[in-house]
Amino acid sequence: MTTFAEPAATTSADTPGSSTAPADLLARLRAAVAAHPARPAVHAADGSLDFAALDRRTAALAAALRATGVRRGDKVGVHLARTLDLPVALLAVWRAGAAYVPLDPAYPAERISFMAADARLAAVVSAEAAPPVPAGVPVLRPDAACEDAEAEGAFVPDPLDSAYVIYTSGSTGRPKGVEVPHGAVADLAAGLEQAGAYRPEPSVVAWNASVSFDASVQQWIRICRGDTLVVVDDARRADPARLAALLAEHAVTDLDLTPSHWQLLREQLTGAAVPRLFMGGEPVPGRTWRELADGGIDAFNLYGPTECTVDAITARITGPGPHLGEPLPGVRVHLLDERLRPVTGAGEVGELYLAGPGLAHGYAGQPGLTAGRFVADPFATAPGARMYRTGDQARRSAEGLLEYVGRVDRQVKLRGFRIELGEVEHALAALDGVTAAAVTVHEPAPGDTRLAAYVTGPGAAPASTAAAELLAELRRTLPAHLVPSTVTVLEAMPLTPNGKTDHRALPVPAAEAAPEAAGGGVAEQVAEVWRTVLGVPEVLPADDFLSLGGHSLAALRVVHLLRRKLNVELQLRHLLDAADLAAFTEAVQRAAQAGPAAARPALTARRPAVR
């Protein structure tokens, strides 16, 4: 069967005229505060808050926002690091009646400025005095307060009021803001509860995803149902040992992460009371699925695009191999061909369309783009219903399981980030001297997927110099996950018979073409690991890891490989604190001289009851 799960009654743009809806999350938060004011609400690197303190701080900041003129329906930027201030600000924006727009401080200033202007922010919450937002936008500190914090009473949003706008990669080169209503977020929480993904009893939830990534929503909103939130800061997220210690310290029961991140964390959790895992952001590889299923680890596979409020389909990770699972309550799934006819045969590939109360309003300020992706649902019983064209291809197995196949366009998922290759191509083509640009996905080793860029016309500079300069320019305008690992300079792009770029004919990236030099000493082995992980033909003692295209997961791979290769007690900080390859090599040599890696104790801390 290809169409299933009729929507639960709710008030939504996609179910006009219905009268009931899941409880609003702000109402659920008020109930949690009243029932358990002393229960831990948030733990972060800079301290903790119980529910009573969280209520006071969010009320004060909400009042301060209203005092600046923020009103129902406005959009407020949140430009904060992963501290106690972050959940306080998100909840305060909701209590002020506005929608939050995450502005990750790690993003380039130009990117933040674009999003702030495009969203037409009414205010920004930031720890910085002058964040990169348009002139005239009021900036409030996260500890801002107002004396009449309770004067206007408790705000109750309409289900159609916007809750947040999250910007995703755009195929035209322009990031697009997905605007999601409160009703859809409430439906997400209720659906995951009904599906058994969320336990009925209070849990301790690690907030692992960036606030700019939609997976963060289903993590941080857990606080509204009375769960305790553990905010994972960037330093601990990037270090498996420190992250595992944090999970044990707070007896975390639920952890959301990508399959790629699990592969780097799994050794640290061996023998431990592994939290319930929520895997999303990219397909779960077969070997990972079997490892979790055979090991009896409690895990869920979550599927859903940003435009359908994070998660739409879920499956417990059990059985022989990966599949998407079944829709959350209220979600309707259609598997259709190019003429919108249901695909019914086992093994026949169709495109996934999603419908129900979880659909976003659309793309903020882009009605044409919205109309092209959110189309009329011919299968709905209610008039005016829409469905979202995901661009994902799927099929039914002989056993009836829904399996992911691939994409119908050039969108890719890397390390959990959704990337439109066209956006990276537009950014490259806009640089001085570039006459043409193409970007593909390259996998130099199993599980090591990265972006590879190709350009023509970079000027008279040597190819290696031109490539380095182009990458440096891109890092000033694009977030790190959109910057290619390599740039290959070509005399001309390969073309198809109709004159378009032939992506299949692009050569192996230049950085992959040179053979790796062999070496037996520590320095040679460190350099070899850098070359392997970064995909570069040569590394010099003065080279900086990040400047060569390194990122957090690449750094974790370097440390992981060297721990295995040299049997040394090496930590991520040894790489991140090193100014260059030479300094890192010295740190590795000191670790080698200190002796072999000690056996890591299993994390067997018992989980205390949440009070």
Coordinates of N, CA and C in Angstrom, one line a residue, residues 365-544:
G365 N 8.8 34.7 2.2 CA 9.1 35.7 1.2 C 9.3 35.1 -0.2
Q366 N 9.0 33.9 -0.5 CA 9.2 33.2 -1.8 C 8.0 32.5 -2.2
P367 N 6.9 33.1 -2.5 CA 5.6 32.4 -2.9 C 5.7 31.5 -4.1
G368 N 6.6 31.9 -5.1 CA 6.7 31.1 -6.2 C 7.4 29.7 -5.9
L369 N 8.4 29.8 -5.1 CA 9.1 28.6 -4.7 C 8.2 27.7 -3.9
T370 N 7.5 28.4 -3.0 CA 6.5 27.6 -2.1 C 5.5 26.9 -3.0
A371 N 5.0 27.6 -4.0 CA 3.9 26.9 -4.8 C 4.5 25.8 -5.6
G372 N 5.8 25.8 -5.9 CA 6.4 24.7 -6.7 C 6.6 23.5 -5.9
R373 N 6.8 23.6 -4.5 CA 7.1 22.4 -3.7 C 5.9 22.0 -2.9
F374 N 5.1 22.9 -2.5 CA 3.9 22.6 -1.7 C 2.7 22.6 -2.6
V375 N 2.3 21.4 -3.1 CA 1.3 21.3 -4.1 C 0.0 20.8 -3.6
A376 N -1.1 20.9 -4.3 CA -2.4 20.4 -3.9 C -2.4 18.9 -3.7
D377 N -3.0 18.4 -2.7 CA -3.1 17.0 -2.4 C -4.3 16.4 -2.9
P378 N -4.3 15.7 -4.1 CA -5.5 15.1 -4.7 C -6.1 14.0 -3.9
F379 N -5.3 13.5 -2.9 CA -5.8 12.3 -2.2 C -6.5 12.6 -0.8
A380 N -6.5 13.9 -0.5 CA -7.0 14.3 0.8 C -8.5 14.4 0.8
T381 N -9.1 14.2 1.9 CA -10.6 14.3 2.1 C -11.0 15.7 2.4
A382 N -10.1 16.5 3.0 CA -10.4 17.9 3.4 C -10.1 18.8 2.2
P383 N -10.9 19.8 1.9 CA -10.6 20.7 0.9 C -9.4 21.6 1.2
G384 N -8.6 22.0 0.3 CA -7.5 22.9 0.5 C -6.2 22.3 1.0
A385 N -6.2 21.0 1.2 CA -5.0 20.3 1.7 C -3.9 20.3 0.7
R386 N -2.7 20.4 1.3 CA -1.5 20.4 0.4 C -0.6 19.2 0.7
M387 N 0.3 18.9 -0.1 CA 1.4 17.9 0.1 C 2.7 18.5 -0.3
Y388 N 3.8 18.0 0.3 CA 5.1 18.5 0.0 C 5.8 17.5 -0.8
R389 N 6.4 18.0 -1.9 CA 7.2 17.1 -2.8 C 8.6 17.1 -2.2
T390 N 9.0 16.0 -1.7 CA 10.3 15.9 -1.0 C 11.5 15.8 -1.9
G391 N 11.4 15.3 -3.1 CA 12.5 15.1 -4.0 C 13.3 13.8 -3.7
D392 N 12.8 13.1 -2.6 CA 13.4 11.8 -2.3 C 12.7 10.7 -3.0
Q393 N 13.5 9.7 -3.5 CA 13.0 8.6 -4.1 C 13.0 7.4 -3.1
A394 N 11.9 6.6 -3.2 CA 11.8 5.4 -2.4 C 11.1 4.3 -3.1
R395 N 11.0 3.1 -2.5 CA 10.3 2.0 -3.0 C 9.9 1.1 -1.9
R396 N 8.9 0.2 -2.2 CA 8.5 -0.8 -1.3 C 9.2 -2.1 -1.6
S397 N 9.8 -2.7 -0.5 CA 10.4 -4.0 -0.7 C 9.4 -5.1 -0.8
A398 N 9.8 -6.3 -1.1 CA 8.9 -7.4 -1.2 C 8.2 -7.7 0.1
E399 N 8.8 -7.3 1.2 CA 8.2 -7.4 2.6 C 7.3 -6.2 2.9
G400 N 7.2 -5.2 2.0 CA 6.3 -4.1 2.3 C 7.0 -2.9 3.0
L401 N 8.3 -3.0 3.2 CA 9.0 -2.0 3.9 C 9.4 -0.8 2.9
L402 N 9.2 0.4 3.5 CA 9.5 1.6 2.7 C 11.0 1.9 2.7
E403 N 11.7 1.8 1.6 CA 13.2 2.0 1.6 C 13.6 3.2 0.8
Y404 N 14.6 3.9 1.3 CA 15.1 5.1 0.7 C 16.0 4.7 -0.5
V405 N 15.8 5.4 -1.6 CA 16.6 5.1 -2.8 C 17.6 6.2 -3.2
G406 N 17.2 7.5 -3.2 CA 18.1 8.5 -3.6 C 17.3 9.8 -3.8
R407 N 17.9 10.7 -4.6 CA 17.3 12.0 -4.9 C 16.9 12.1 -6.4
V408 N 15.9 13.0 -6.7 CA 15.5 13.2 -8.0 C 16.3 14.5 -8.5
D409 N 17.0 15.2 -7.6 CA 17.6 16.4 -8.0 C 19.1 16.4 -7.5
R410 N 19.7 17.5 -7.3 CA 21.1 17.6 -7.0 C 21.3 17.9 -5.5
Q411 N 20.3 17.7 -4.7 CA 20.5 17.9 -3.3 C 21.2 16.7 -2.6
V412 N 22.1 17.0 -1.7 CA 22.8 15.9 -1.0 C 22.7 16.1 0.5
K413 N 23.0 15.1 1.2 CA 23.2 15.2 2.7 C 24.6 14.8 3.0
L414 N 25.3 15.7 3.7 CA 26.6 15.5 4.2 C 26.7 15.8 5.7
R415 N 27.2 14.8 6.4 CA 27.3 14.9 7.9 C 26.1 15.5 8.5
G416 N 24.9 15.2 8.0 CA 23.6 15.6 8.5 C 23.1 16.9 8.0
F417 N 23.9 17.6 7.2 CA 23.5 18.9 6.6 C 22.9 18.7 5.2
R418 N 21.8 19.4 5.0 CA 21.2 19.4 3.6 C 21.9 20.4 2.8
I419 N 22.4 20.0 1.6 CA 23.2 20.9 0.8 C 22.7 20.8 -0.7
E420 N 22.4 22.0 -1.2 CA 22.1 22.1 -2.6 C 23.4 22.4 -3.3
L421 N 23.8 21.5 -4.2 CA 25.1 21.7 -4.9 C 25.1 23.0 -5.7
G422 N 23.9 23.3 -6.2 CA 23.8 24.6 -7.0 C 24.2 25.8 -6.2
E423 N 23.9 25.8 -4.9 CA 24.3 27.0 -4.1 C 25.8 27.1 -4.0
V424 N 26.5 26.0 -3.9 CA 28.0 26.1 -3.8 C 28.5 26.5 -5.2
E425 N 27.9 26.0 -6.3 CA 28.3 26.4 -7.6 C 28.1 27.9 -7.8
H426 N 27.0 28.4 -7.4 CA 26.7 29.9 -7.5 C 27.8 30.7 -6.8
A427 N 28.1 30.3 -5.6 CA 29.1 31.0 -4.8 C 30.5 31.0 -5.5
L428 N 30.8 29.8 -6.0 CA 32.1 29.7 -6.8 C 32.1 30.6 -8.0
A429 N 31.0 30.5 -8.8 CA 30.9 31.3 -10.0 C 31.0 32.8 -9.8
A430 N 30.6 33.2 -8.6 CA 30.6 34.7 -8.3 C 31.9 35.2 -8.0
L431 N 32.9 34.3 -7.8 CA 34.3 34.8 -7.4 C 35.0 35.3 -8.7
D432 N 35.8 36.3 -8.4 CA 36.6 36.9 -9.5 C 37.4 35.9 -10.3
G433 N 37.3 35.9 -11.6 CA 38.1 35.1 -12.5 C 37.5 33.8 -12.8
V434 N 36.5 33.3 -12.1 CA 35.9 32.0 -12.4 C 34.9 32.2 -13.5
T435 N 35.1 31.4 -14.5 CA 34.2 31.4 -15.7 C 33.1 30.3 -15.6
A436 N 33.4 29.2 -14.9 CA 32.4 28.1 -14.8 C 32.8 27.3 -13.6
A437 N 31.8 26.8 -12.9 CA 32.0 26.0 -11.7 C 31.0 24.8 -11.7
A438 N 31.5 23.7 -11.1 CA 30.7 22.5 -10.9 C 31.1 21.9 -9.6
V439 N 30.2 21.3 -8.9 CA 30.4 20.7 -7.6 C 29.8 19.3 -7.6
T440 N 30.5 18.3 -7.1 CA 30.0 17.0 -7.0 C 30.3 16.4 -5.6
V441 N 29.8 15.2 -5.3 CA 30.1 14.5 -4.1 C 31.1 13.5 -4.4
H442 N 32.2 13.4 -3.6 CA 33.3 12.4 -3.9 C 33.5 11.6 -2.6
E443 N 33.7 10.3 -2.7 CA 33.9 9.4 -1.6 C 35.2 8.7 -1.8
P444 N 36.3 9.3 -1.3 CA 37.7 8.7 -1.5 C 37.8 7.4 -0.7
A445 N 37.0 7.3 0.4 CA 37.1 6.1 1.2 C 35.6 5.8 1.7
P446 N 35.3 4.5 2.0 CA 33.9 4.2 2.4 C 33.5 5.0 3.7
G447 N 32.4 5.7 3.6 CA 31.9 6.5 4.7 C 32.5 7.9 4.8
D448 N 33.5 8.2 3.9 CA 34.2 9.5 3.9 C 33.7 10.3 2.7
T449 N 32.5 10.9 2.9 CA 31.9 11.7 1.8 C 32.2 13.2 1.9
R450 N 32.6 13.8 0.8 CA 33.0 15.2 0.8 C 32.6 15.9 -0.5
L451 N 32.6 17.2 -0.4 CA 32.3 18.0 -1.6 C 33.6 18.2 -2.4
A452 N 33.5 18.1 -3.7 CA 34.6 18.3 -4.6 C 34.2 19.4 -5.7
A453 N 35.0 20.4 -5.8 CA 34.6 21.5 -6.7 C 35.6 21.5 -7.9
Y454 N 35.0 22.0 -9.0 CA 35.8 22.2 -10.3 C 35.5 23.6 -10.9
V455 N 36.6 24.2 -11.3 CA 36.4 25.6 -11.9 C 37.3 25.7 -13.1
T456 N 36.9 26.6 -14.0 CA 37.7 27.1 -15.1 C 37.9 28.6 -15.0
G457 N 39.0 29.0 -15.7 CA 39.3 30.4 -15.8 C 39.7 31.1 -14.5
P458 N 40.5 30.5 -13.6 CA 40.9 31.2 -12.4 C 42.1 32.1 -12.6
G459 N 42.5 32.4 -13.8 CA 43.6 33.4 -14.0 C 44.9 32.7 -14.3
A460 N 46.0 33.5 -14.2 CA 47.3 33.0 -14.6 C 48.0 32.3 -13.4
A461 N 47.4 32.3 -12.2 CA 48.1 31.7 -11.1 C 48.2 30.2 -11.3
P462 N 49.2 29.5 -10.7 CA 49.3 28.1 -10.7 C 48.0 27.5 -10.1
A463 N 47.7 26.3 -10.6 CA 46.4 25.7 -10.2 C 46.3 25.5 -8.7
S464 N 47.4 25.1 -8.0 CA 47.3 24.9 -6.6 C 47.1 26.2 -5.8
T465 N 47.7 27.3 -6.3 CA 47.6 28.6 -5.7 C 46.1 29.1 -5.9
A466 N 45.7 29.0 -7.1 CA 44.3 29.4 -7.4 C 43.3 28.7 -6.6
A467 N 43.4 27.4 -6.4 CA 42.5 26.6 -5.7 C 42.5 27.0 -4.2
A468 N 43.6 27.3 -3.6 CA 43.7 27.7 -2.2 C 43.1 29.0 -2.0
E469 N 43.3 30.0 -3.0 CA 42.7 31.3 -2.9 C 41.1 31.2 -3.0
L470 N 40.6 30.4 -3.9 CA 39.2 30.2 -4.0 C 38.6 29.7 -2.8
L471 N 39.2 28.7 -2.2 CA 38.7 28.1 -0.9 C 38.7 29.1 0.2
A472 N 39.7 29.9 0.3 CA 39.8 31.0 1.3 C 38.7 32.0 1.1
E473 N 38.3 32.3 -0.2 CA 37.2 33.2 -0.4 C 35.9 32.6 0.0
L474 N 35.7 31.4 -0.3 CA 34.5 30.7 0.0 C 34.2 30.7 1.5
R475 N 35.3 30.5 2.3 CA 35.2 30.4 3.8 C 34.7 31.7 4.4
R476 N 34.9 32.8 3.6 CA 34.5 34.1 4.1 C 33.0 34.3 3.9
T477 N 32.3 33.5 3.0 CA 30.9 33.8 2.7 C 30.0 32.6 3.0
L478 N 30.6 31.4 3.0 CA 29.7 30.2 3.2 C 30.0 29.5 4.6
P479 N 28.9 28.9 5.2 CA 29.2 28.1 6.4 C 30.1 26.9 6.1
A480 N 30.8 26.4 7.1 CA 31.8 25.4 6.8 C 31.3 24.2 6.1
H481 N 30.1 23.8 6.4 CA 29.6 22.6 5.7 C 29.3 22.7 4.2
L482 N 29.3 24.0 3.7 CA 29.1 24.2 2.3 C 30.4 24.4 1.6
V483 N 31.6 24.5 2.3 CA 32.9 24.7 1.6 C 33.4 23.4 1.1
P484 N 33.7 23.3 -0.2 CA 34.3 22.0 -0.7 C 35.6 21.7 0.0
S485 N 35.9 20.4 0.0 CA 37.2 19.9 0.5 C 38.3 20.2 -0.5
T486 N 38.0 20.2 -1.8 CA 39.0 20.4 -2.8 C 38.4 21.2 -3.9
V487 N 39.3 21.9 -4.6 CA 39.0 22.7 -5.8 C 40.0 22.2 -6.9
T488 N 39.5 21.7 -8.0 CA 40.3 21.3 -9.1 C 40.1 22.3 -10.3
V489 N 41.2 22.8 -10.8 CA 41.2 23.8 -11.9 C 41.3 23.0 -13.2
L490 N 40.3 23.3 -14.1 CA 40.3 22.6 -15.4 C 40.4 23.6 -16.5
E491 N 40.9 23.2 -17.6 CA 41.0 24.1 -18.8 C 39.6 24.3 -19.4
A492 N 38.8 23.2 -19.3 CA 37.4 23.3 -19.8 C 36.5 22.3 -19.1
M493 N 35.3 22.6 -18.9 CA 34.3 21.7 -18.3 C 33.9 20.6 -19.3
P494 N 33.8 19.3 -18.9 CA 33.3 18.3 -19.8 C 31.8 18.6 -20.0
L495 N 31.4 18.4 -21.3 CA 30.0 18.7 -21.6 C 29.2 17.5 -22.1
T496 N 27.9 17.5 -21.9 CA 27.1 16.5 -22.5 C 26.8 16.9 -23.9
P497 N 26.2 16.1 -24.8 CA 25.8 16.4 -26.1 C 24.9 17.7 -26.2
N498 N 24.1 17.9 -25.2 CA 23.3 19.1 -25.3 C 23.9 20.4 -24.7
G499 N 25.2 20.3 -24.4 CA 25.9 21.5 -24.0 C 26.0 21.7 -22.5
K500 N 25.4 20.9 -21.6 CA 25.4 21.1 -20.2 C 26.6 20.4 -19.6
T501 N 27.0 20.8 -18.4 CA 28.1 20.2 -17.7 C 27.9 18.7 -17.5
D502 N 28.8 17.9 -17.8 CA 28.7 16.4 -17.6 C 29.4 16.1 -16.3
H503 N 28.6 16.0 -15.3 CA 29.1 15.8 -13.9 C 29.7 14.4 -13.8
R504 N 29.2 13.5 -14.6 CA 29.8 12.1 -14.5 C 31.2 12.1 -15.1
A505 N 31.5 13.0 -16.0 CA 32.8 13.0 -16.7 C 33.9 13.8 -16.0
L506 N 33.5 14.4 -14.9 CA 34.5 15.2 -14.1 C 35.6 14.3 -13.6
P507 N 36.9 14.7 -13.6 CA 38.0 13.8 -13.2 C 38.0 13.6 -11.7
V508 N 38.8 12.6 -11.3 CA 39.0 12.5 -9.8 C 39.6 13.8 -9.3
P509 N 39.2 14.3 -8.2 CA 39.7 15.6 -7.6 C 41.2 15.6 -7.6
A510 N 41.8 16.7 -8.0 CA 43.2 16.8 -8.1 C 43.9 16.4 -6.8
A511 N 43.4 16.7 -5.7 CA 44.0 16.3 -4.4 C 44.0 14.8 -4.2
E512 N 43.2 14.1 -4.9 CA 43.1 12.6 -4.7 C 44.0 11.9 -5.7
A513 N 44.5 12.6 -6.7 CA 45.2 11.9 -7.8 C 46.6 11.5 -7.5
A514 N 47.3 12.2 -6.6 CA 48.7 11.9 -6.3 C 48.7 10.7 -5.3
P515 N 49.6 9.8 -5.5 CA 49.7 8.7 -4.5 C 50.3 9.1 -3.2
E516 N 49.9 8.4 -2.1 CA 50.4 8.8 -0.8 C 51.8 8.2 -0.6
A517 N 52.6 9.1 0.0 CA 53.9 8.6 0.3 C 53.9 7.7 1.5
A518 N 54.7 6.7 1.5 CA 54.7 5.8 2.7 C 55.8 6.3 3.7
G519 N 55.6 5.9 4.9 CA 56.6 6.3 5.9 C 56.4 5.5 7.2
G520 N 57.4 5.2 7.9 CA 57.2 4.4 9.1 C 57.3 5.1 10.4
G521 N 57.9 6.3 10.4 CA 58.0 7.1 11.7 C 56.7 7.7 12.1
V522 N 56.7 8.3 13.3 CA 55.5 8.9 13.8 C 55.2 10.1 12.9
A523 N 56.2 10.9 12.6 CA 55.9 12.1 11.8 C 55.3 11.7 10.4
E524 N 55.9 10.7 9.8 CA 55.4 10.3 8.5 C 54.0 9.7 8.6
Q525 N 53.7 9.0 9.7 CA 52.3 8.4 9.8 C 51.3 9.5 10.1
V526 N 51.7 10.5 10.9 CA 50.8 11.6 11.2 C 50.4 12.4 9.8
A527 N 51.5 12.6 9.1 CA 51.3 13.3 7.8 C 50.4 12.5 6.8
E528 N 50.6 11.2 6.9 CA 49.8 10.3 6.0 C 48.4 10.3 6.4
V529 N 48.1 10.3 7.7 CA 46.7 10.4 8.1 C 46.1 11.7 7.7
W530 N 46.8 12.8 7.8 CA 46.3 14.1 7.4 C 45.9 14.0 5.9
R531 N 46.9 13.5 5.1 CA 46.6 13.4 3.6 C 45.4 12.5 3.4
T532 N 45.2 11.4 4.1 CA 44.1 10.5 3.8 C 42.8 11.1 4.2
V533 N 42.7 11.7 5.4 CA 41.5 12.3 5.8 C 41.1 13.6 5.1
L534 N 42.1 14.4 4.8 CA 41.8 15.7 4.1 C 41.7 15.5 2.6
G535 N 42.3 14.4 2.1 CA 42.2 14.2 0.6 C 43.2 15.2 -0.1
V536 N 44.3 15.4 0.4 CA 45.3 16.3 -0.2 C 46.6 15.5 -0.5
P537 N 47.3 15.9 -1.6 CA 48.4 15.1 -2.0 C 49.7 15.4 -1.2
E538 N 49.7 16.5 -0.5 CA 50.9 16.9 0.2 C 50.5 17.7 1.4
V539 N 51.2 17.5 2.5 CA 51.0 18.4 3.7 C 52.4 18.9 4.2
L540 N 52.5 20.1 4.6 CA 53.7 20.7 5.0 C 53.7 21.0 6.5
P541 N 54.8 21.1 7.2 CA 54.8 21.3 8.7 C 54.0 22.5 9.1
A542 N 54.0 23.5 8.3 CA 53.3 24.8 8.7 C 51.9 24.8 8.3
D543 N 51.3 23.7 7.7 CA 49.9 23.7 7.3 C 49.0 23.6 8.5
D544 N 47.9 24.4 8.4 CA 46.9 24.4 9.4 C 45.7 23.4 9.0

